[in-house]
CSV table of C-alpha atoms and ligand atoms in Angstrom, one decimal:
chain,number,residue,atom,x,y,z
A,1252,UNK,CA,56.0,-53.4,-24.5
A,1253,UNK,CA,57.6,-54.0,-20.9
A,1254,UNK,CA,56.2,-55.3,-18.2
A,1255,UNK,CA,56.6,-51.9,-16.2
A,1256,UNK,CA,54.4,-50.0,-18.9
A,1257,UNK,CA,52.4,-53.0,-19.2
A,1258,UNK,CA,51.8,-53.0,-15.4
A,1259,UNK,CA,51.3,-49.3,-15.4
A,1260,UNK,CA,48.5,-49.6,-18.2
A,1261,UNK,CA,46.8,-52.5,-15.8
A,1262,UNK,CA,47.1,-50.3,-12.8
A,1263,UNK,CA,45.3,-47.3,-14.9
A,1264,UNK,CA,42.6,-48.8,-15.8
A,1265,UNK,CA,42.0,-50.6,-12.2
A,1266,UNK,CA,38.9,-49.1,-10.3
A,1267,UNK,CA,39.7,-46.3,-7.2
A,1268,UNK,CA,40.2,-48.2,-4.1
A,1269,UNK,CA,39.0,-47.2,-0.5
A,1270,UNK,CA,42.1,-46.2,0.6
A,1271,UNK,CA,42.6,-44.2,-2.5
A,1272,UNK,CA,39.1,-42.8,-2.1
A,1273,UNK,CA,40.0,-41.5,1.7
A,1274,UNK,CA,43.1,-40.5,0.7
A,1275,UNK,CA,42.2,-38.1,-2.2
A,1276,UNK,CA,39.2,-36.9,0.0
A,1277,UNK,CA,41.7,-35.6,3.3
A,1278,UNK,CA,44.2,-34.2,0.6
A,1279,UNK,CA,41.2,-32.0,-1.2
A,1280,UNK,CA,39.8,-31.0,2.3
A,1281,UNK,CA,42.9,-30.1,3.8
A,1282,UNK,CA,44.0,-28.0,0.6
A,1283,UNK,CA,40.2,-26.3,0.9
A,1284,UNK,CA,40.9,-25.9,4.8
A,1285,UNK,CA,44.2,-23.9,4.0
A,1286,UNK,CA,43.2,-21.8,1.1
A,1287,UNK,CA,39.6,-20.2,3.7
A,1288,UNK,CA,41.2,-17.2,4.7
A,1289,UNK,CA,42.2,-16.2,1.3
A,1290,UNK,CA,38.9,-17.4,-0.4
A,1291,UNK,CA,36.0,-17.3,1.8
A,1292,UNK,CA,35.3,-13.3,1.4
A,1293,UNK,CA,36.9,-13.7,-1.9
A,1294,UNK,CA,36.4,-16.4,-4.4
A,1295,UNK,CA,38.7,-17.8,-6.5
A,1296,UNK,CA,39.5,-17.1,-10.1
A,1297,UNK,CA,37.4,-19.7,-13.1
A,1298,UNK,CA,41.3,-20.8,-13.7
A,1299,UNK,CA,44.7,-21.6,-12.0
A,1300,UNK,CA,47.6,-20.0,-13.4
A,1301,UNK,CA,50.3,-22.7,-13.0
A,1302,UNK,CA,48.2,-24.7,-11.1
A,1303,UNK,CA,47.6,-22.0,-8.2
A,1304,UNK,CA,44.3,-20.0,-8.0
A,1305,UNK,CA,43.8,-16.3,-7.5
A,1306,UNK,CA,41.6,-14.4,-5.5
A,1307,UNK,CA,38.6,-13.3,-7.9
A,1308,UNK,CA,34.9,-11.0,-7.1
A,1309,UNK,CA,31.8,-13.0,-7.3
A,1310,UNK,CA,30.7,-12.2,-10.5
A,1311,UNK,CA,32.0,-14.4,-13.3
A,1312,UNK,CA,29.6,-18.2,-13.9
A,1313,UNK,CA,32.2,-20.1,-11.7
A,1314,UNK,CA,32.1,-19.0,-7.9
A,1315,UNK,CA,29.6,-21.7,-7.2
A,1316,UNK,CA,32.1,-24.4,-7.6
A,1317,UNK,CA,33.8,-22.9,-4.9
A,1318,UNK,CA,30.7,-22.8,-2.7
A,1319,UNK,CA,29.7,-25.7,-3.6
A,1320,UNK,CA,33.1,-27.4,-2.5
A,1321,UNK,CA,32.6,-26.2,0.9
A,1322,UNK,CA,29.4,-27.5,1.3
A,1323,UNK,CA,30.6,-31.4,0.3
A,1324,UNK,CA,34.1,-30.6,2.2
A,1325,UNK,CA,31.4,-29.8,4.9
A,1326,UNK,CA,29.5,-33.0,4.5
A,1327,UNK,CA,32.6,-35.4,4.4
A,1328,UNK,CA,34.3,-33.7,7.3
A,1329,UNK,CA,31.6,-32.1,9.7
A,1330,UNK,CA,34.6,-29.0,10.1
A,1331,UNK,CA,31.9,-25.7,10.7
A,1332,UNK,CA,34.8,-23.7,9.5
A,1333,UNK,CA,33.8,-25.0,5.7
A,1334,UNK,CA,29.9,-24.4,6.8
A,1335,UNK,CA,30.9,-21.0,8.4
A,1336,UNK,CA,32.8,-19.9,5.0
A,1337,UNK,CA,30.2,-21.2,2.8
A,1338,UNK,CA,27.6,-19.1,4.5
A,1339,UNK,CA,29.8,-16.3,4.2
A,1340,UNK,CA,29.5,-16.8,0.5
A,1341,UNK,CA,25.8,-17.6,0.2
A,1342,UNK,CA,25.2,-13.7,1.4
A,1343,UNK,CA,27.9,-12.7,-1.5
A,1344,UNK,CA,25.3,-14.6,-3.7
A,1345,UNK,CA,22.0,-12.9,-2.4
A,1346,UNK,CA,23.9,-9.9,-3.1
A,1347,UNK,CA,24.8,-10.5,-5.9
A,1348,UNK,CA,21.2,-11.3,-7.3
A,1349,UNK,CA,19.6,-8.6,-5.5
A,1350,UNK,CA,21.9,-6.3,-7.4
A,1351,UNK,CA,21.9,-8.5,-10.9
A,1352,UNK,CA,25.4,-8.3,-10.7
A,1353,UNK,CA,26.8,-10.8,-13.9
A,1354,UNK,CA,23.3,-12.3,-14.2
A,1355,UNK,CA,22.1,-11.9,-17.5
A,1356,UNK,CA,23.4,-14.6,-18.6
A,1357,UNK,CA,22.3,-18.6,-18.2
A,1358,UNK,CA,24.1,-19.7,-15.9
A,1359,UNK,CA,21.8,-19.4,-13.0
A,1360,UNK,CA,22.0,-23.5,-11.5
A,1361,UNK,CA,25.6,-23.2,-11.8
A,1362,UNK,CA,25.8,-20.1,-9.4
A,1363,UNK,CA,22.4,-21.1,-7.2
A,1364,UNK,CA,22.8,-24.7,-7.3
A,1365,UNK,CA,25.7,-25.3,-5.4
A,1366,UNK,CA,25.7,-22.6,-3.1
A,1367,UNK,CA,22.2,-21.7,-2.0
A,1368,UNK,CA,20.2,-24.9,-3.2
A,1369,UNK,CA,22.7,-26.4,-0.8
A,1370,UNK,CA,22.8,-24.0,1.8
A,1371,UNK,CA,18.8,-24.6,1.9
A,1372,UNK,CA,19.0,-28.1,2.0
A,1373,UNK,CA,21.8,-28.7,4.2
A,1374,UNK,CA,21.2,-25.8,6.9
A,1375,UNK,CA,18.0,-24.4,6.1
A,1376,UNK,CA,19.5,-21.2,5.2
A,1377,UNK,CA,16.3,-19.2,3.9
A,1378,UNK,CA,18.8,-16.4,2.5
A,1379,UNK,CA,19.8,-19.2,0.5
A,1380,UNK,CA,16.2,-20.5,-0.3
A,1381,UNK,CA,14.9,-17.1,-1.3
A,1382,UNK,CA,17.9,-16.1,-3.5
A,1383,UNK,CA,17.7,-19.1,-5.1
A,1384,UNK,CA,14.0,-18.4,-6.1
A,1385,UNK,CA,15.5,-14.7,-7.2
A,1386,UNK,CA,18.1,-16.4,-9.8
A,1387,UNK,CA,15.4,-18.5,-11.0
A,1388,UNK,CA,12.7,-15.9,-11.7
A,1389,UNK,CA,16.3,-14.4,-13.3
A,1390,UNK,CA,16.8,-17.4,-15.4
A,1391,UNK,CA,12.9,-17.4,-16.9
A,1392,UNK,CA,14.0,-14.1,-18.7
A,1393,UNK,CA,16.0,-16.2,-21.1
A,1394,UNK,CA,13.3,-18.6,-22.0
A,1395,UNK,CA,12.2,-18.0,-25.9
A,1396,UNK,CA,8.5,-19.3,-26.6
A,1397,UNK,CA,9.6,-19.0,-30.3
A,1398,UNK,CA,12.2,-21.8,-30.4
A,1399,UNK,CA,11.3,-23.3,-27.1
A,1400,UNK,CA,14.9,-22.7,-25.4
A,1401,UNK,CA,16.6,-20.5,-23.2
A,1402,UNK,CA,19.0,-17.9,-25.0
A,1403,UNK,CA,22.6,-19.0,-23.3
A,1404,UNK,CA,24.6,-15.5,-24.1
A,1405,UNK,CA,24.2,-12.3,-25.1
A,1406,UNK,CA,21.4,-9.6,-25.6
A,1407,UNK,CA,18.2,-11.4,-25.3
A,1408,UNK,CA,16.4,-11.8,-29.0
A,1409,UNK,CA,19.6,-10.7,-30.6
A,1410,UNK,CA,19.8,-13.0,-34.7
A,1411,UNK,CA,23.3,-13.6,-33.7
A,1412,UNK,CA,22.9,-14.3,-30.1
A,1413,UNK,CA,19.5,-16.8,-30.8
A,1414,UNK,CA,20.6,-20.2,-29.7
A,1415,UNK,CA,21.0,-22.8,-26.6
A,1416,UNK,CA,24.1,-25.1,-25.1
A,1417,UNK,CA,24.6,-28.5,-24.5
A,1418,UNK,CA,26.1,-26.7,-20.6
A,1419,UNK,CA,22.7,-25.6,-20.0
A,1420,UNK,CA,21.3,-28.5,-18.5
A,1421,UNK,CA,23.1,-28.3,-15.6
A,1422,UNK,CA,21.3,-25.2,-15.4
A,1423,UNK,CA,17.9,-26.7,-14.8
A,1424,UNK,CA,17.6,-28.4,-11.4
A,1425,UNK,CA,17.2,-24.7,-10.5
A,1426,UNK,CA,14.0,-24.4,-12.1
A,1427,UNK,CA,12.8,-28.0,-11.6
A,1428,UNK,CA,14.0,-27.0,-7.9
A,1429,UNK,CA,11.8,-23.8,-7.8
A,1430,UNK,CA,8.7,-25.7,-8.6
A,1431,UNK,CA,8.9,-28.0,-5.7
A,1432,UNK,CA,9.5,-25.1,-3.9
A,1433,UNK,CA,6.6,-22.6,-4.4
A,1434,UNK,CA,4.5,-25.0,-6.6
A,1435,UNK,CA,4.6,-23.3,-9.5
A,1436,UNK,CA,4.5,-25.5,-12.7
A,1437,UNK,CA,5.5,-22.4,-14.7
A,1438,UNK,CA,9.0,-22.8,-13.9
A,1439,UNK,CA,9.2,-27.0,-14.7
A,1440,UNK,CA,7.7,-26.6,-18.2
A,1441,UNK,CA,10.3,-24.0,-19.0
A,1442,UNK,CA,12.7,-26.8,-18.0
A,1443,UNK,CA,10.8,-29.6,-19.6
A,1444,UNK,CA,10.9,-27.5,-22.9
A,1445,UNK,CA,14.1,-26.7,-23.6
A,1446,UNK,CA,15.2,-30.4,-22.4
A,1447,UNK,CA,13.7,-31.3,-25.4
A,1448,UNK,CA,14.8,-29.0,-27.6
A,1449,UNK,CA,18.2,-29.5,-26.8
A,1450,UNK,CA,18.2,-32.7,-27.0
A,1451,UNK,CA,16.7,-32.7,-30.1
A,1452,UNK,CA,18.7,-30.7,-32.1
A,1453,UNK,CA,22.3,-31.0,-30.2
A,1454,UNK,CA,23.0,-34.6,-30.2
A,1455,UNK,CA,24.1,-36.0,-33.7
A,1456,UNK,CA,22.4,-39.6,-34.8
A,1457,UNK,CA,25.7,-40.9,-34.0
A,1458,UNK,CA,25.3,-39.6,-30.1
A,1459,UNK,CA,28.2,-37.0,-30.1
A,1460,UNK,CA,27.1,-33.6,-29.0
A,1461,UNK,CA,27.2,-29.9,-30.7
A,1462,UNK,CA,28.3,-27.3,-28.3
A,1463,UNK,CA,25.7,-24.9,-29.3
A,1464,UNK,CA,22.6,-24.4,-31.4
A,1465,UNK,CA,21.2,-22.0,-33.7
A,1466,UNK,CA,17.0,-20.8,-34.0
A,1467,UNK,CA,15.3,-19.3,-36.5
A,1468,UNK,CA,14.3,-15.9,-33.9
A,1469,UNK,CA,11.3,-15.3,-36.3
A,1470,UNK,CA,10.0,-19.3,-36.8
A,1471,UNK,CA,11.8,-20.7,-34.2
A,1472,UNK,CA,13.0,-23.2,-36.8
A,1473,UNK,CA,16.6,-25.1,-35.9
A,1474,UNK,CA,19.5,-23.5,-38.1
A,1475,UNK,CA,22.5,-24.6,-37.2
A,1476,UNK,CA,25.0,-26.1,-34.8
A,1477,UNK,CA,28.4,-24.2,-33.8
A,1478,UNK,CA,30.7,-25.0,-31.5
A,1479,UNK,CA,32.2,-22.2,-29.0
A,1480,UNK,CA,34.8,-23.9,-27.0
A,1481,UNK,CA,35.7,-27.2,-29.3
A,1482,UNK,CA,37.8,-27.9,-32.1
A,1483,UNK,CA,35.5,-27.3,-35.0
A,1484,UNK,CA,31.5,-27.4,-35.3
A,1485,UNK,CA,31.6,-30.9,-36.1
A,1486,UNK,CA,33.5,-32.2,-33.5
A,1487,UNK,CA,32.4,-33.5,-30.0
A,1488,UNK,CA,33.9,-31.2,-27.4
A,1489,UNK,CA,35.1,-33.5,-24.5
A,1490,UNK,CA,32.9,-31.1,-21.7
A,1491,UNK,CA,29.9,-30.5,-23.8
A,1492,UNK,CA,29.7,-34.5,-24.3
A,1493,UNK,CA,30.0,-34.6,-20.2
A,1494,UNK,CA,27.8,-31.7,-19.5
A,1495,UNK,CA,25.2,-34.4,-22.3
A,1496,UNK,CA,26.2,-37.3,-19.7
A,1497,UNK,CA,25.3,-35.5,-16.4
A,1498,UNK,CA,22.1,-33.3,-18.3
A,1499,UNK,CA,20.8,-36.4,-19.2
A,1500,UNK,CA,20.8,-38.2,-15.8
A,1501,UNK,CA,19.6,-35.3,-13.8
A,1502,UNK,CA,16.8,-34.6,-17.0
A,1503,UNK,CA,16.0,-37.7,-15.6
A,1504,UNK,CA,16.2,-37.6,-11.5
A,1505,UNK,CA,13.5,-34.8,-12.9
A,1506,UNK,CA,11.1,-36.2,-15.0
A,1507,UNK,CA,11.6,-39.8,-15.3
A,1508,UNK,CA,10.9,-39.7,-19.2
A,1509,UNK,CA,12.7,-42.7,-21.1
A,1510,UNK,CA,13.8,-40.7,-23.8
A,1511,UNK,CA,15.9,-39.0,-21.2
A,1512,UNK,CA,17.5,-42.7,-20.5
A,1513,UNK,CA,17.5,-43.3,-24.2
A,1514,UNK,CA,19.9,-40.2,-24.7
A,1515,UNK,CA,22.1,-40.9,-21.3
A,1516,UNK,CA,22.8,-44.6,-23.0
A,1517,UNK,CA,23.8,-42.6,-26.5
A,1518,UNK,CA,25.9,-40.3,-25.5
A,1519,UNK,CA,27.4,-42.0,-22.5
A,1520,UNK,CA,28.6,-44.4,-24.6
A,1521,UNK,CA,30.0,-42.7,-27.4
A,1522,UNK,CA,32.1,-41.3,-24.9
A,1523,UNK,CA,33.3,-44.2,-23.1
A,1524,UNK,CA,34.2,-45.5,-26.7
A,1525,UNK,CA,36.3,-42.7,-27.1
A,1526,UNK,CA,38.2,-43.0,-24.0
A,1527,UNK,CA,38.4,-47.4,-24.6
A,1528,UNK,CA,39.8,-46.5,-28.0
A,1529,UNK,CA,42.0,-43.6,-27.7
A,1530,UNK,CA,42.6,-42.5,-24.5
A,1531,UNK,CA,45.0,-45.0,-22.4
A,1532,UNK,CA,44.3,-43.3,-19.0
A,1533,UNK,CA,40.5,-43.4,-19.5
A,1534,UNK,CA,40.9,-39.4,-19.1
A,1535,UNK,CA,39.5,-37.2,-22.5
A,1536,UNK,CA,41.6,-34.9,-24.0
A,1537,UNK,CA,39.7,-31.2,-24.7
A,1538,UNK,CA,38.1,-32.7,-27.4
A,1539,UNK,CA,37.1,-36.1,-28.4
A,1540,UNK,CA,38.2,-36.2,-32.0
A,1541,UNK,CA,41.7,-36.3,-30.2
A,1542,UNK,CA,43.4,-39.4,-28.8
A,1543,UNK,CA,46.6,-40.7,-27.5
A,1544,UNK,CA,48.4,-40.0,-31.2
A,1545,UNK,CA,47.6,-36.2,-31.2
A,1546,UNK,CA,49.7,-34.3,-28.5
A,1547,UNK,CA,46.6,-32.8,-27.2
A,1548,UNK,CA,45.9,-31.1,-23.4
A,1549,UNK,CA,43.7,-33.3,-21.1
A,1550,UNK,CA,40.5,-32.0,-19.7
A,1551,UNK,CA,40.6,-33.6,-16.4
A,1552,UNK,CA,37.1,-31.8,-15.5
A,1553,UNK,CA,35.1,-33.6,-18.8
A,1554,UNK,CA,36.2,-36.9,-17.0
A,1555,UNK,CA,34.6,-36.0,-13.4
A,1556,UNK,CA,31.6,-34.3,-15.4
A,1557,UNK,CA,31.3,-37.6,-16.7
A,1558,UNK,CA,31.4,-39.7,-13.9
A,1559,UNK,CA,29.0,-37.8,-11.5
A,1560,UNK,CA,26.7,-38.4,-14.5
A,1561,UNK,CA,27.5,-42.1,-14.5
A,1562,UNK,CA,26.9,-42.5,-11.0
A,1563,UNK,CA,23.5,-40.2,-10.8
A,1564,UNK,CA,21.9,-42.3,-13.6
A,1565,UNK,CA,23.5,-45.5,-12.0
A,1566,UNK,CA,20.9,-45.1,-9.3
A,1567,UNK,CA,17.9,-45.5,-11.6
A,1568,UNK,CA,19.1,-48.1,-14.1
A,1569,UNK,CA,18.4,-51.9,-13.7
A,1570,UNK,CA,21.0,-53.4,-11.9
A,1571,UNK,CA,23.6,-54.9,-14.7
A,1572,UNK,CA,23.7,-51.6,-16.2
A,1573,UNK,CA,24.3,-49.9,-13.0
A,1574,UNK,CA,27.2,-52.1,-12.5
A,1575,UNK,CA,28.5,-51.5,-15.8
A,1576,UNK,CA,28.6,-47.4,-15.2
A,1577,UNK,CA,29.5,-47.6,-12.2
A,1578,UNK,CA,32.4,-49.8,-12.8
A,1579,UNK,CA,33.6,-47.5,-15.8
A,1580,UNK,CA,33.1,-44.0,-13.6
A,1581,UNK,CA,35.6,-45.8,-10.8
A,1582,UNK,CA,37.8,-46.5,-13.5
A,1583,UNK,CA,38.0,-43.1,-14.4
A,1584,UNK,CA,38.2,-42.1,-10.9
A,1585,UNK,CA,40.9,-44.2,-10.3
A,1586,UNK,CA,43.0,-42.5,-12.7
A,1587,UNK,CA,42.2,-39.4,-11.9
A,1588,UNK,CA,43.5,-40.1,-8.3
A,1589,UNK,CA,46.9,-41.5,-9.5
A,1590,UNK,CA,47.9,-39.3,-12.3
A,1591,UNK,CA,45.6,-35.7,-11.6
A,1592,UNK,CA,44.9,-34.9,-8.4
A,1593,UNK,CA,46.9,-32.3,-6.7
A,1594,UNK,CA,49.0,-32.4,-4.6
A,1595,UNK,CA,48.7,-29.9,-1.2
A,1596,UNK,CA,52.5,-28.7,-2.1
A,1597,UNK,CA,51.9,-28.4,-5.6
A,1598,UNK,CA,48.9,-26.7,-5.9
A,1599,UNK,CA,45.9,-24.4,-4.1
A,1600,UNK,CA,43.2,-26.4,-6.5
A,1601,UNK,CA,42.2,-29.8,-6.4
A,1602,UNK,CA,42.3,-31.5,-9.8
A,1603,UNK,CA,45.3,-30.5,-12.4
A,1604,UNK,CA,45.3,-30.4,-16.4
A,1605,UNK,CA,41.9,-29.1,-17.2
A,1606,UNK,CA,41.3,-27.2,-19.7
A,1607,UNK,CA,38.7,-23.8,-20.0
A,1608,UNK,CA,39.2,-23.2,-23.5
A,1609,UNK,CA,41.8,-24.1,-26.3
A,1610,UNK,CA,42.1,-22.3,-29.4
A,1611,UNK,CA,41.8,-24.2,-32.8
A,1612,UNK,CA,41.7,-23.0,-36.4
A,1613,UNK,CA,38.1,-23.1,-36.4
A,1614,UNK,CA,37.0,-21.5,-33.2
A,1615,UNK,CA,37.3,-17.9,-31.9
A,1616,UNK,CA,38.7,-18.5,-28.8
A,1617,UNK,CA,42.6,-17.7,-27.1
A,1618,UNK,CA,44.2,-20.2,-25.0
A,1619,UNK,CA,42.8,-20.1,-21.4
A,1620,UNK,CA,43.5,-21.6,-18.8
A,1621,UNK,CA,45.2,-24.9,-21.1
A,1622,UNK,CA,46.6,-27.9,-18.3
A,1623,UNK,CA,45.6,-25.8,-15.5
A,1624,UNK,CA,42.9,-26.0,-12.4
A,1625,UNK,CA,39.9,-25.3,-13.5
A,1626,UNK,CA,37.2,-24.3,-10.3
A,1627,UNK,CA,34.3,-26.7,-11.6
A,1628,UNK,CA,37.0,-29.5,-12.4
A,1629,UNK,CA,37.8,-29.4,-8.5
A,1630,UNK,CA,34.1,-29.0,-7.9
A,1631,UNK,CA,32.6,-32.4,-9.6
A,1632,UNK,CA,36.4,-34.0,-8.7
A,1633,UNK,CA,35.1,-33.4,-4.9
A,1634,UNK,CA,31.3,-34.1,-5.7
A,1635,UNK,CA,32.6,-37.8,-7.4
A,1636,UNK,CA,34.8,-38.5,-3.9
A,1637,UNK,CA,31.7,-37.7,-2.2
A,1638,UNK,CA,29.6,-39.7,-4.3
A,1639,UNK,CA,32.3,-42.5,-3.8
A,1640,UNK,CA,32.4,-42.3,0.0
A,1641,UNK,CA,28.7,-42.1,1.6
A,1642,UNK,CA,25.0,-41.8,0.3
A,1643,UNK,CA,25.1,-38.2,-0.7
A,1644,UNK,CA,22.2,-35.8,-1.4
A,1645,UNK,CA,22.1,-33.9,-4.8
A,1646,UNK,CA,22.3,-30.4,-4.4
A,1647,UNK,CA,21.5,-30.0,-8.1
B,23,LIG,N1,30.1,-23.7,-19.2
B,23,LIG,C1,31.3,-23.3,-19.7
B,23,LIG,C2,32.3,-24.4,-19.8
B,23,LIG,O1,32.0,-25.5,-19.6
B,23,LIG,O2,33.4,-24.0,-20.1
């Protein structure tokens, strides 16, 4: 090996500086500032197509991420013209609930989270608090007392449509939210419930993660687990092992149940033993069961998924674990500031080589959005600078 690849391996797997930190935070805030007048009454696409968004309608599971990106571009640069667009956007959302416009699905605390959650918290913005409250009572629909989940996809009680995702745990603050809110338990124990059914039945004794999950609709019994966006059933798909990390810190922020911490340890691990093992630049490609050998696409987003997580958790472990998370999430972050994050004349997103989904043998899926932007990738890349920079408020 020579000294300049050894150097360059040392220098990958060095923590984020500060001055890398501030750096990456005026480049993604001055991209955001440039792209408002093209995406504030218009959102942005789930994907870039060579590494520049789209305009896109609010009514796909991503335009949150945007909103949401506003709101911590808000908080790290006190410029109203993010608050201003982000309000904009929170009225798209009431709309969009009022009129269940591409809501019956899960993917309420994606939507509601980031953009009216916040909007609530940050500016009191009771559009944004009663929405919010809507998209909740929206997500409730989904919850099956025969299985004790909520149905991810698909016509509700449907044989072929009768199972949760590992994804949908970033869909809960919202209801653990909307208890605090009105004081209704109703919507916690819904939450509470299928935390436990997920976890259950999704992560494998070895602590890698099945996408999804089949039910018996008639018993409720656990069938099966499938995978919809990774390489094969039996494989850990790099996002649904992050979406594990960060479901099992904020499961919990929520409930402060040790099993909760038992499962963060699990699966947080296996995937840091993946990356220590396989992946040189600490980054994931779209599926775990690949490593440096294979040739595979990087999914930049699983790594900030992962490190939000990391950091969360950090906050309730005792202190040498902490340390230990922490330090691994600024690795991470580190080299996602050198090697992935864009550029302001390369690119109108903020984090490159992400991947939505790749298509295998063994799942259904086309190629989409493969090395590209992805809108949450940018999202939890801004939400991990923010976490890096100040003391910042969860909007989940
Ligand atoms: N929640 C969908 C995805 O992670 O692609």
């Amino acid at each position: 090996m020579s000294v300049m690849e050894i150097t360059k391996m040392e220098i990958t797997k060095m923590e984020i500086t500060k001055p890398e930190i501030t750096k990456a935070i005026n480049t993604a805030t001055e991209i955001l500032k440039a792209g408002l007048p093209d995406f504030t009454h218009m959102f942005k696409e789930e994907t870039s197509l060579n590494n520049y968004y789209f305009p896109a309608e609010n009514i796909e599971w991503t335009p949150g991420f945007l909103t949401g990106q506003y709101w911590l571009a808000w908080e790290l640069t006190r410029d109203d013209a993010f608050k201003d667009a982000a309000l904009v956007q929170v009225d798209s959302f009431d709309n969009r609930i009022k009129k269940k416009i591409g809501v019956a699905h899960h993917d309420m605390g994606f939507l509601y989270s980031l953009s009216c959650i916040a909007a609530w918290r940050l500016v009191g913005s009771t559009v944004g608090r009663d929405a919010a409250i809507m998209a909740a009572d929206q997500l409730m629909t989904r919850f099956h007392k025969v299985g004790n989940f909520i149905q991810a996809w698909g016509e509700i009680g449907a044989k072929a449509n009768y199972r949760l995702i590992i994804d949908c745990l970033l869909n809960l603050p919202l209801l653990y939210w909307a208890t605090q809110e009105t004081r209704d338990e109703k919507y916690r124990t819904v939450a509470r419930l299928h935390t436990q059914t997920a976890l259950k039945n999704l992560v494998r004794p070895d602590f890698s993660t099945y996408h999804t999950f089949f039910f018996d609709p008639e018993t409720g019994e656990p069938d099966r687990g499938v995978t919809a966006q990774g390489y094969k059933n039996s494989s850990p798909w790099a996002r649904g092992q992050a979406w594990g990390i960060y479901g099992t810190a904020i499961a919990y922020l929520y409930t402060k149940d040790p099993a909760c911490m038992d499962m963060f340890y699990g699966v947080t691990d296996f995937f840091i033993k993946r990356l220590e093992s396989g992946c040189k630049d600490m980054v994931p490609y779209w599926d775990l069961i690949f490593d440096d050998k294979h040739g595979q696409p990087k999914d930049s987003s699983s790594a900030a998924i992962a490190c939000c997580g990391m950091l969360e958790m950090a906050k309730h472990l005792p202190k040498d674990k902490a340390a230990y998370y922490t330090s691994i999430a600024r690795k991470i972050a580190g080299s996602l500031a050198r090697d992935y994050a864009a550029e302001s004349d390369k690119s109108n997103g903020l984090l490159l080589h992400g991947v939505y989904n790749k298509q295998s043998p063994y799942n259904a899926r086309a190629d989409w959005g493969v090395d590209e932007c992805t809108l949450w990738g940018d999202y939890f890349w801004l939400e991990l600078l923010t976490r890096l920079s100040m003391d910042w408020k969860i909007y989940w």
